[in-house]
Amino acid sequence: MPSDSHPHSGAVLLREARAEDAGVLTRLLLDSRAAALPYLPRVHSDEATLGWMTHVVLPATDVWVAELQGDGGAAEPVGFVSVDGDEIEQLYLRPDMRRRGIGTQLLAKARERSPHGLALYTFQRNADARAFYERHGFTAVGFDDGSRNEENEPDVRYRWSPAG
C-alpha cells in the first residue's frame, strides 16, 4: 500500500511553482489557448510569452502547478493557476487533461489562498471556461467590449465570495 509521500501513479498533486517552471508553464498556456480559443489572435511570440512568464507571472503572482505523478516518482506539470491577491490571473490545463478535476483542484488552491473572495476575467466566447466558473459559484458581474485586453476580444468579469 503506497504511503502519502509516494502517491499513486496518475494522482495529481499541487506544488508551488519555481523559476525553472517558466518554460513548461508557457507551453501549457500556449497549447491550452490554441486548443480552447483557436479564434484568438496571437499578439505575442512564444519567446515574448516565455519572457512574460519568467519576469512577470512567476515572480509577481502566487503560482501553483498541478503535477501528474508518473511511474518511478516522475512528475509532469499538467496545469497551473496564478493568483494576484484576490484576482485569478491565469488558470490553464494541458488540453488532454481537461474534465479530470484538475481545474477544480487548482481553483480550490486559489480559494484557499484568497478565502474572502476571488475575481477574474474570461473571454465571453469561452463557453467552457464560463461554465466551469459558474459551476463553481462564480457570478458574472460585468461584460466588456474587448477594449481592456490585448486581443480586443469581449470578456466577462466574474466574482466569487464564500457567502455566495
C-alpha positions as a Python dict, from the first residue, in 0.01 Angstrom:
ca = {
    (1, 'M'): (0, 0, 0),
    (2, 'P'): (155, 335, -103),
    (3, 'S'): (220, 595, 163),
    (4, 'D'): (109, 956, 140),
    (5, 'S'): (463, 1058, 49),
    (6, 'H'): (455, 824, -251),
    (7, 'P'): (128, 896, -433),
    (8, 'H'): (-36, 657, -674),
    (9, 'S'): (81, 681, -1033),
    (10, 'G'): (-170, 902, -1210),
    (11, 'A'): (-250, 1110, -899),
    (12, 'V'): (-240, 1486, -940),
    (13, 'L'): (-64, 1688, -671),
    (14, 'L'): (-22, 2064, -639),
    (15, 'R'): (302, 2240, -559),
    (16, 'E'): (429, 2596, -564),
    (17, 'A'): (585, 2700, -892),
    (18, 'R'): (959, 2754, -924),
    (19, 'A'): (1154, 2979, -1160),
    (20, 'E'): (1259, 2678, -1366),
    (21, 'D'): (892, 2606, -1444),
    (22, 'A'): (871, 2905, -1680),
    (23, 'G'): (921, 2703, -1998),
    (24, 'V'): (672, 2427, -1922),
    (25, 'L'): (410, 2672, -1791),
    (26, 'T'): (447, 2886, -2103),
    (27, 'R'): (395, 2576, -2318),
    (28, 'L'): (86, 2480, -2112),
    (29, 'L'): (-60, 2829, -2160),
    (30, 'L'): (10, 2840, -2534),
    (31, 'D'): (-119, 2488, -2600),
    (32, 'S'): (-431, 2542, -2390),
    (33, 'R'): (-515, 2870, -2560),
    (34, 'A'): (-459, 2723, -2907),
    (35, 'A'): (-689, 2428, -2831),
    (36, 'A'): (-966, 2613, -2645),
    (37, 'L'): (-953, 2953, -2815),
    (38, 'P'): (-840, 2899, -3176),
    (39, 'Y'): (-1011, 3223, -3282),
    (40, 'L'): (-790, 3442, -3062),
    (41, 'P'): (-524, 3643, -3239),
    (42, 'R'): (-165, 3569, -3135),
    (43, 'V'): (-48, 3907, -3006),
    (44, 'H'): (289, 3787, -2869),
    (45, 'S'): (555, 3547, -2990),
    (46, 'D'): (631, 3232, -2794),
    (47, 'E'): (958, 3393, -2683),
    (48, 'A'): (781, 3706, -2557),
    (49, 'T'): (529, 3490, -2371),
    (50, 'L'): (816, 3299, -2207),
    (51, 'G'): (973, 3631, -2105),
    (52, 'W'): (644, 3746, -1952),
    (53, 'M'): (607, 3416, -1765),
    (54, 'T'): (968, 3435, -1642),
    (55, 'H'): (980, 3803, -1545),
    (56, 'V'): (620, 3889, -1455),
    (57, 'V'): (396, 3592, -1374),
    (58, 'L'): (632, 3375, -1169),
    (59, 'P'): (796, 3647, -958),
    (60, 'A'): (489, 3867, -909),
    (61, 'T'): (199, 3626, -852),
    (62, 'D'): (123, 3320, -640),
    (63, 'V'): (155, 3029, -887),
    (64, 'W'): (61, 2669, -817),
    (65, 'V'): (139, 2381, -1052),
    (66, 'A'): (-70, 2066, -1092),
    (67, 'E'): (158, 1767, -1149),
    (68, 'L'): (56, 1425, -1273),
    (69, 'Q'): (255, 1169, -1078),
    (70, 'G'): (411, 908, -1303),
    (71, 'D'): (581, 577, -1253),
    (72, 'G'): (906, 589, -1062),
    (73, 'G'): (826, 921, -898),
    (74, 'A'): (842, 1130, -1216),
    (75, 'A'): (601, 1423, -1213),
    (76, 'E'): (468, 1602, -1519),
    (77, 'P'): (312, 1952, -1498),
    (78, 'V'): (-38, 1944, -1650),
    (79, 'G'): (-186, 2275, -1532),
    (80, 'F'): (-135, 2586, -1325),
    (81, 'V'): (-312, 2872, -1156),
    (82, 'S'): (-173, 3222, -1099),
    (83, 'V'): (-331, 3440, -831),
    (84, 'D'): (-252, 3803, -753),
    (85, 'G'): (-425, 3900, -429),
    (86, 'D'): (-791, 3822, -493),
    (87, 'E'): (-754, 3801, -872),
    (88, 'I'): (-713, 3480, -1068),
    (89, 'E'): (-478, 3594, -1342),
    (90, 'Q'): (-427, 3261, -1520),
    (91, 'L'): (-573, 2911, -1497),
    (92, 'Y'): (-468, 2674, -1773),
    (93, 'L'): (-463, 2298, -1825),
    (94, 'R'): (-295, 2082, -2082),
    (95, 'P'): (-573, 2023, -2339),
    (96, 'D'): (-584, 1644, -2291),
    (97, 'M'): (-616, 1685, -1913),
    (98, 'R'): (-946, 1874, -1910),
    (99, 'R'): (-1252, 1738, -1728),
    (100, 'R'): (-1050, 1533, -1480),
    (101, 'G'): (-1094, 1754, -1173),
    (102, 'I'): (-756, 1925, -1208),
    (103, 'G'): (-904, 2269, -1272),
    (104, 'T'): (-1122, 2219, -964),
    (105, 'Q'): (-811, 2137, -757),
    (106, 'L'): (-635, 2450, -883),
    (107, 'L'): (-942, 2662, -814),
    (108, 'A'): (-962, 2519, -460),
    (109, 'K'): (-599, 2625, -406),
    (110, 'A'): (-683, 2976, -528),
    (111, 'R'): (-976, 2989, -284),
    (112, 'E'): (-752, 2868, -3),
    (113, 'R'): (-505, 3149, -82),
    (114, 'S'): (-783, 3412, -112),
    (115, 'P'): (-1061, 3288, 120),
    (116, 'H'): (-1253, 3618, 125),
    (117, 'G'): (-1327, 3613, -246),
    (118, 'L'): (-1188, 3596, -595),
    (119, 'A'): (-1243, 3771, -925),
    (120, 'L'): (-1131, 3704, -1282),
    (121, 'Y'): (-1187, 3785, -1645),
    (122, 'T'): (-1252, 3531, -1918),
    (123, 'F'): (-1350, 3577, -2278),
    (124, 'Q'): (-1723, 3584, -2346),
    (125, 'R'): (-1685, 3327, -2624),
    (126, 'N'): (-1502, 3084, -2394),
    (127, 'A'): (-1816, 2887, -2308),
    (128, 'D'): (-1626, 2604, -2139),
    (129, 'A'): (-1443, 2839, -1900),
    (130, 'R'): (-1760, 3031, -1826),
    (131, 'A'): (-1949, 2710, -1746),
    (132, 'F'): (-1660, 2591, -1526),
    (133, 'Y'): (-1655, 2909, -1318),
    (134, 'E'): (-2034, 2926, -1292),
    (135, 'R'): (-2044, 2562, -1173),
    (136, 'H'): (-1801, 2666, -901),
    (137, 'G'): (-2012, 2954, -773),
    (138, 'F'): (-1873, 3248, -970),
    (139, 'T'): (-2122, 3510, -1085),
    (140, 'A'): (-2089, 3728, -1393),
    (141, 'V'): (-2078, 4089, -1274),
    (142, 'G'): (-1980, 4277, -1589),
    (143, 'F'): (-1931, 4249, -1961),
    (144, 'D'): (-1673, 4436, -2169),
    (145, 'D'): (-1641, 4508, -2541),
    (146, 'G'): (-1278, 4385, -2551),
    (147, 'S'): (-1113, 4725, -2533),
    (148, 'R'): (-950, 4634, -2199),
    (149, 'N'): (-750, 4335, -2333),
    (150, 'E'): (-477, 4298, -2594),
    (151, 'E'): (-678, 4058, -2809),
    (152, 'N'): (-969, 4307, -2836),
    (153, 'E'): (-1196, 4014, -2752),
    (154, 'P'): (-1511, 4083, -2547),
    (155, 'D'): (-1475, 3947, -2196),
    (156, 'V'): (-1677, 3891, -1884),
    (157, 'R'): (-1587, 3972, -1524),
    (158, 'Y'): (-1665, 3704, -1264),
    (159, 'R'): (-1665, 3719, -886),
    (160, 'W'): (-1686, 3457, -615),
    (161, 'S'): (-1735, 3513, -245),
    (162, 'P'): (-1761, 3247, 26),
    (163, 'A'): (-2102, 3385, 125),
    (164, 'G'): (-2235, 3310, -224),
}
